[in-house]
Structure formats: structure tokens, C-alpha cells
CSV table of C-alpha atoms and ligand atoms in Angstrom, one decimal:
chain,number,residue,atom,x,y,z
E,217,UNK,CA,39.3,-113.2,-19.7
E,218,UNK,CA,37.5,-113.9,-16.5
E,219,UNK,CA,33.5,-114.2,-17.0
E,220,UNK,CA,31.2,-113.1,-14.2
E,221,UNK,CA,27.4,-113.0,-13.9
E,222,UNK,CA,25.5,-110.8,-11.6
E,223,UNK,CA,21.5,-111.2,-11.4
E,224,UNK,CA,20.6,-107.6,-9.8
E,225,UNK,CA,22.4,-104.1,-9.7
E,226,UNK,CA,23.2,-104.6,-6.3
E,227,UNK,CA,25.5,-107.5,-7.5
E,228,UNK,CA,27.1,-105.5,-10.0
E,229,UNK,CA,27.9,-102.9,-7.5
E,230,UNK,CA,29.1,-105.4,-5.3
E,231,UNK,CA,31.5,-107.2,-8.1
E,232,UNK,CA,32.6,-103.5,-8.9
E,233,UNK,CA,33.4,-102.8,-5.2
E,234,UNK,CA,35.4,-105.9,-5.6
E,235,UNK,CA,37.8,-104.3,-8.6
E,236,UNK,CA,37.5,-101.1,-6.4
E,237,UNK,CA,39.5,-103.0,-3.6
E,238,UNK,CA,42.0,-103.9,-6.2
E,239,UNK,CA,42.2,-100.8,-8.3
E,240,UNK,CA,45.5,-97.8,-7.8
E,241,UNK,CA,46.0,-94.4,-8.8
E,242,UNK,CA,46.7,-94.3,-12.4
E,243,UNK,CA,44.3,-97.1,-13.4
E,244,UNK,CA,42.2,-97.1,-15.9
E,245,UNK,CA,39.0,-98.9,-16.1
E,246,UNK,CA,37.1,-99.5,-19.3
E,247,UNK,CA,33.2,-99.8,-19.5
E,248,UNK,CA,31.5,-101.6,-22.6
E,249,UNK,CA,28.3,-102.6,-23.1
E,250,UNK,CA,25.0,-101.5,-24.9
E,251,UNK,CA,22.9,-98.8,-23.1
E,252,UNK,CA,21.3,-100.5,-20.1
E,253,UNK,CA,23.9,-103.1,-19.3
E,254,UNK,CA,24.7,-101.5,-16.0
E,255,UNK,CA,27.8,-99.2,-16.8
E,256,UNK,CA,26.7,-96.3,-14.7
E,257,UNK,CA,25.9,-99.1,-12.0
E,258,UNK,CA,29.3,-100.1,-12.0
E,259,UNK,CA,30.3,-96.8,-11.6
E,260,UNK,CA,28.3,-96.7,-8.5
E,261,UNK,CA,29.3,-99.9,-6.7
E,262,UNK,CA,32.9,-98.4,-7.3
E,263,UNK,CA,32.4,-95.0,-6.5
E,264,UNK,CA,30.8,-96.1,-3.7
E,265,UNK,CA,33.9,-98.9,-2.4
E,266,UNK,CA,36.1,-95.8,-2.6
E,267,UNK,CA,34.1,-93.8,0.1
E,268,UNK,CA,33.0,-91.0,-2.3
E,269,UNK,CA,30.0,-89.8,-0.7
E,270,UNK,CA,28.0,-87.8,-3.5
E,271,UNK,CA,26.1,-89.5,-5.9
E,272,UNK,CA,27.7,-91.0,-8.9
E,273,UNK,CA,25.5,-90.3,-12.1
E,274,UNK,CA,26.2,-90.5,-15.9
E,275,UNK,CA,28.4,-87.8,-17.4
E,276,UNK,CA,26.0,-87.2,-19.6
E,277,UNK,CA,26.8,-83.1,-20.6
E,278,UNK,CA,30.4,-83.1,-18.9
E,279,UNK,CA,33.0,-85.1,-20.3
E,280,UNK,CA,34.5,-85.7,-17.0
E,281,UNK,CA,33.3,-86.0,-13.6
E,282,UNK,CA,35.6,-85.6,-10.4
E,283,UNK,CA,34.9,-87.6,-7.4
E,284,UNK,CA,37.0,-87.6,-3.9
E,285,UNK,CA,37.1,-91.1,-2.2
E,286,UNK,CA,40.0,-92.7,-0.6
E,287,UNK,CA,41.6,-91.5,-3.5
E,288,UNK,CA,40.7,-89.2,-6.7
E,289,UNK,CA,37.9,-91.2,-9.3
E,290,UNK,CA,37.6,-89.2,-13.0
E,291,UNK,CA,34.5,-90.6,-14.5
E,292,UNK,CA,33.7,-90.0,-18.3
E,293,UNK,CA,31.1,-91.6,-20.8
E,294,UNK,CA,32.4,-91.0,-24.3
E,295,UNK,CA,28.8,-92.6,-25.4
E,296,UNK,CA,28.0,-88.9,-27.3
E,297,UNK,CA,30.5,-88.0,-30.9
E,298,UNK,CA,31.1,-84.9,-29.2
E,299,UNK,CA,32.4,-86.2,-27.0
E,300,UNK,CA,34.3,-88.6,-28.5
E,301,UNK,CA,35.8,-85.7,-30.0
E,302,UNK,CA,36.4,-84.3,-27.0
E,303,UNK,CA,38.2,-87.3,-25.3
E,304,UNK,CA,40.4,-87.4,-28.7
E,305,UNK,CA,41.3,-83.9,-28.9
E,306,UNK,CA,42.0,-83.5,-24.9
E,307,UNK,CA,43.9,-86.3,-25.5
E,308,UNK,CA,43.7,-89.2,-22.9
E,309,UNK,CA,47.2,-88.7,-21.7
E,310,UNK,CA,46.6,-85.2,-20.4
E,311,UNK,CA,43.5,-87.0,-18.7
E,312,UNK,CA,44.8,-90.3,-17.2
E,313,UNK,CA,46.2,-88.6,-13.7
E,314,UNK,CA,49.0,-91.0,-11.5
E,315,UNK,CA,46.5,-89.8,-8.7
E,316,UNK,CA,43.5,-90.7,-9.8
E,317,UNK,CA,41.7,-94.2,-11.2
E,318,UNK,CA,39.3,-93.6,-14.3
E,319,UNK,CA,36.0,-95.0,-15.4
E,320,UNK,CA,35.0,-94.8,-18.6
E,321,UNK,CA,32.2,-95.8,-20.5
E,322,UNK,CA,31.9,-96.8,-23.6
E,323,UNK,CA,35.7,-96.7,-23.7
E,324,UNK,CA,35.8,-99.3,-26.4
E,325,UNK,CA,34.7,-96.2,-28.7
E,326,UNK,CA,38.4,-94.5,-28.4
E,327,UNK,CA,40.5,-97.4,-27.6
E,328,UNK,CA,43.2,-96.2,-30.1
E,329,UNK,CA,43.2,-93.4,-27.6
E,330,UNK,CA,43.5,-95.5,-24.7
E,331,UNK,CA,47.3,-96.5,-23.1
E,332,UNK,CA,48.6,-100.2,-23.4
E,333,UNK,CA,47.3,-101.2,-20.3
E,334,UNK,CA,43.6,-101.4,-18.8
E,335,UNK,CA,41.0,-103.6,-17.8
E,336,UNK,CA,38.2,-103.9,-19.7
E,337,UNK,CA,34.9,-104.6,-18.3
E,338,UNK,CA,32.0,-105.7,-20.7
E,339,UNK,CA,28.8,-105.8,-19.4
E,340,UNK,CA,25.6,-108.0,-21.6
E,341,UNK,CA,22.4,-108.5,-21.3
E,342,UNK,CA,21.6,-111.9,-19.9
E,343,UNK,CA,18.2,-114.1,-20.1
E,344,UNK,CA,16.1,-112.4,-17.6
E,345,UNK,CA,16.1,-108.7,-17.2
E,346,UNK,CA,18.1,-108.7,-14.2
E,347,UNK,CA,20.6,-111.0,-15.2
E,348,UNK,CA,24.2,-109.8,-16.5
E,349,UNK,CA,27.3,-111.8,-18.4
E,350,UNK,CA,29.9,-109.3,-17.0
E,351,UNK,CA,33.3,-110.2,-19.0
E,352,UNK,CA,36.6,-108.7,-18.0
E,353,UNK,CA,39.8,-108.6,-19.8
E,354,UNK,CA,43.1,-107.9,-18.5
E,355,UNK,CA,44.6,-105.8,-21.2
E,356,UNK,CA,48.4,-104.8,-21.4
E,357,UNK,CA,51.3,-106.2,-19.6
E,358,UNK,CA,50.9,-104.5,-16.4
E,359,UNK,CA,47.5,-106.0,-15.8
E,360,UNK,CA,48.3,-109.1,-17.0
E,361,UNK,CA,50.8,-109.2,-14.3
E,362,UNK,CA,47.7,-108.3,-12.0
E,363,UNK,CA,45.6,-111.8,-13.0
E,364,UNK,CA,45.8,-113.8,-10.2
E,365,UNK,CA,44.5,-110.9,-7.9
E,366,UNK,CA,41.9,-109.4,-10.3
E,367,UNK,CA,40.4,-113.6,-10.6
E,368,UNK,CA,40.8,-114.0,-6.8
E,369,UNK,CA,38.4,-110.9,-6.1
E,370,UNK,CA,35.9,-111.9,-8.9
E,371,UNK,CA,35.6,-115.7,-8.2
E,372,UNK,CA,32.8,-115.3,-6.2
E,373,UNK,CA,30.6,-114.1,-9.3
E,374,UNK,CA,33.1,-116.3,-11.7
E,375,UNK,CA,30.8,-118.9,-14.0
E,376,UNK,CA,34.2,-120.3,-15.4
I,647,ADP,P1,24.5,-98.1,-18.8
I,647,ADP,O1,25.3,-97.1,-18.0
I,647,ADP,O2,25.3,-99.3,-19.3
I,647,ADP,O3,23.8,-97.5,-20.0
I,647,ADP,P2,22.9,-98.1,-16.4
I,647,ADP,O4,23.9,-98.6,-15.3
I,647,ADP,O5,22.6,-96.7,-16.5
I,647,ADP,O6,23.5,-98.7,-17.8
I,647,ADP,O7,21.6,-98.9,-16.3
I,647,ADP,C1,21.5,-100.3,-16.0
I,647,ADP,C2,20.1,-100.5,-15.6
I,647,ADP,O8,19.8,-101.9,-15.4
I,647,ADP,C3,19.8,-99.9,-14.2
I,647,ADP,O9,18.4,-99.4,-14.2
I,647,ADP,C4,19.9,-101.1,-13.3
I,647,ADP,O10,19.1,-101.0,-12.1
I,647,ADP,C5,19.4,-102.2,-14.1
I,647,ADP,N1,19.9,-103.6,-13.8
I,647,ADP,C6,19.2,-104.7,-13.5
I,647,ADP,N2,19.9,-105.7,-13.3
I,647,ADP,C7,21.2,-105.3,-13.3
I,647,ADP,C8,22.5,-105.9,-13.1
I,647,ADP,N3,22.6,-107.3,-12.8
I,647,ADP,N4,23.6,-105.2,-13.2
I,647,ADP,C9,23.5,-103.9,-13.5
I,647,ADP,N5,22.4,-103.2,-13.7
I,647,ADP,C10,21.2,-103.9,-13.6
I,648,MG,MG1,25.8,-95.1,-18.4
């Protein structure tokens, strides 16, 4: 687990633009945090390191929301049961595309749904109201295999 801190949301974006760099088709990134932590605002920061030009905003009413950058971006928030219930019955398979990476938040919330491998990005609250303690976890052998590049692009927000 590499732990990062960011003290605005421009940093956040910035770190996420970092993973952005990194990230291939058929990746899937996991958001956690409580509401507020600065999921959406990762979203952003990546959405925006891909080149996708429209605004990125919570997938509040849809489950998923399609974005063109340098390549394909699915973003989903499965904060709501519904959809939770959606994500399960559509089945996560069906979703996860070889041409696209995916966001989604509160992914922690169907992670029996989830494939083997993703990386896991926590986002907490830290002492002042800008400040964030952003955790991320290299889950599954193909992104354990990824390590050394996923702590290269974070150590400049790395407190350990
Ligand atoms: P979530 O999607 O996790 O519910 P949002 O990204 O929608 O959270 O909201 C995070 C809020 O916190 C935004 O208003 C953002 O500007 C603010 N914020 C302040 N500091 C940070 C930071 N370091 N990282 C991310 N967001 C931050
Ligand atoms: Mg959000």
C-alpha cells in the first residue's frame, strides 16, 4: 500500500493525472472514501490527464458515464442501492471493456463483483479541511506486478 497526502483538490487531480499516465484499457480503478473525500475530484484530475474535454461530474442518476479521451473512460458511482443493484445485475464483466479504463466510486460496495485485479484508491479526511490521506492498494497479481511504476508516479505525494 502506498500512502499519499494531497492538501487541495488541485493536488488530488494532479496525483490522479499521475495514475492516469500509468493507467491501460481494461483497468479498473476503485474509488473509496466517505462522501466529500474527493472521489469525483479524482475522477476529474483523471478524466482530465486523458484529454476528455467535457466535464466530468458524479453519475449521480446514470449508472455509467462514457467519456472519450486518448482512450475510452466508463465512470460509475454505485454510492445509491439501486444502483448497487444495477452494477450486480449488469454484471461487472459485461461492463469492464478491454478498450476502456473504469472509475468507480464507492467500488468497495460490490467488491465481490469486482475482478481479481484493481487498484484501489481510498481517499480520508485529513486534519484541515483541505488536507487528504489518499491510500492506494495494488490489488491482484497483475497490479502487483505494476508496483514499482504505480510508487514511482506517486512518490512525489508519498508520506512513507
Ligand atoms: P466524493 O466524490 O468523494 O463524494 P467530491 O470529489 O465530490 O467527493 O468532493 C470533494 C470536495 O472536497 C470538493 O468540494 C473538493 O473541492 C474538496 N476538496 C478539498 N480539498 C481536497 C483535496 N485535497 N482533495 C480532493 N478534494 C478536496
Ligand atoms: Mg462523488
Amino acid at each position: 500500500m502506498i500512502q499519499a497526502r494531497t492538501t487541495s483538490s488541485d493536488e488530488t487531480a494532479a496525483l490522479a493525472a499521475a495514475v492516469a499516465e500509468l493507467a491501460g484499457a481494461g483497468d479498473l480503478i476503485v474509488l473509496s472514501g466517505d462522501l466529500g473525500a474527493g472521489k469525483t475530484a479524482f475522477a476529474k484530475g483523471f478524466g482530465a490527464a486523458l484529454g476528455v474535454s467535457e466535464p466530468i461530474t458524479s453519475p449521480t442518476f446514470t449508472l455509467v458515464r462514457e467519456y472519450v479521451g486518448r482512450m475510452k473512460l466508463y465512470h460509475l458511482d454505485v454510492y445509491r442501492l439501486e444502483q448497487i443493484e444495477e452494477a450486480l445485475d449488469l454484471g461487472l464483466a459485461e461492463l469492464l471493456d478491454d478498450d476502456a479504463v473504469t472509475l468507480i466510486e464507492w467500488g468497495d460496495a460490490i467488491l465481490p463483483a469486482l475482478p481479481p485485479d484493481y487498484l484501489e484508491v481510498r481517499l480520508e479526511l485529513g486534519e484541515s479541511d483541505d488536507d487528504r490521506v489518499i491510500e492506494v492498494s495494488l490489488i491482484g497479481r497483475a497490479w502487483a506486478a505494476r508496483s514499482v511504476v504505480v510508487g514511482r508516479a506517486l512518490q512525489r505525494w508519498s508520506s512513507c
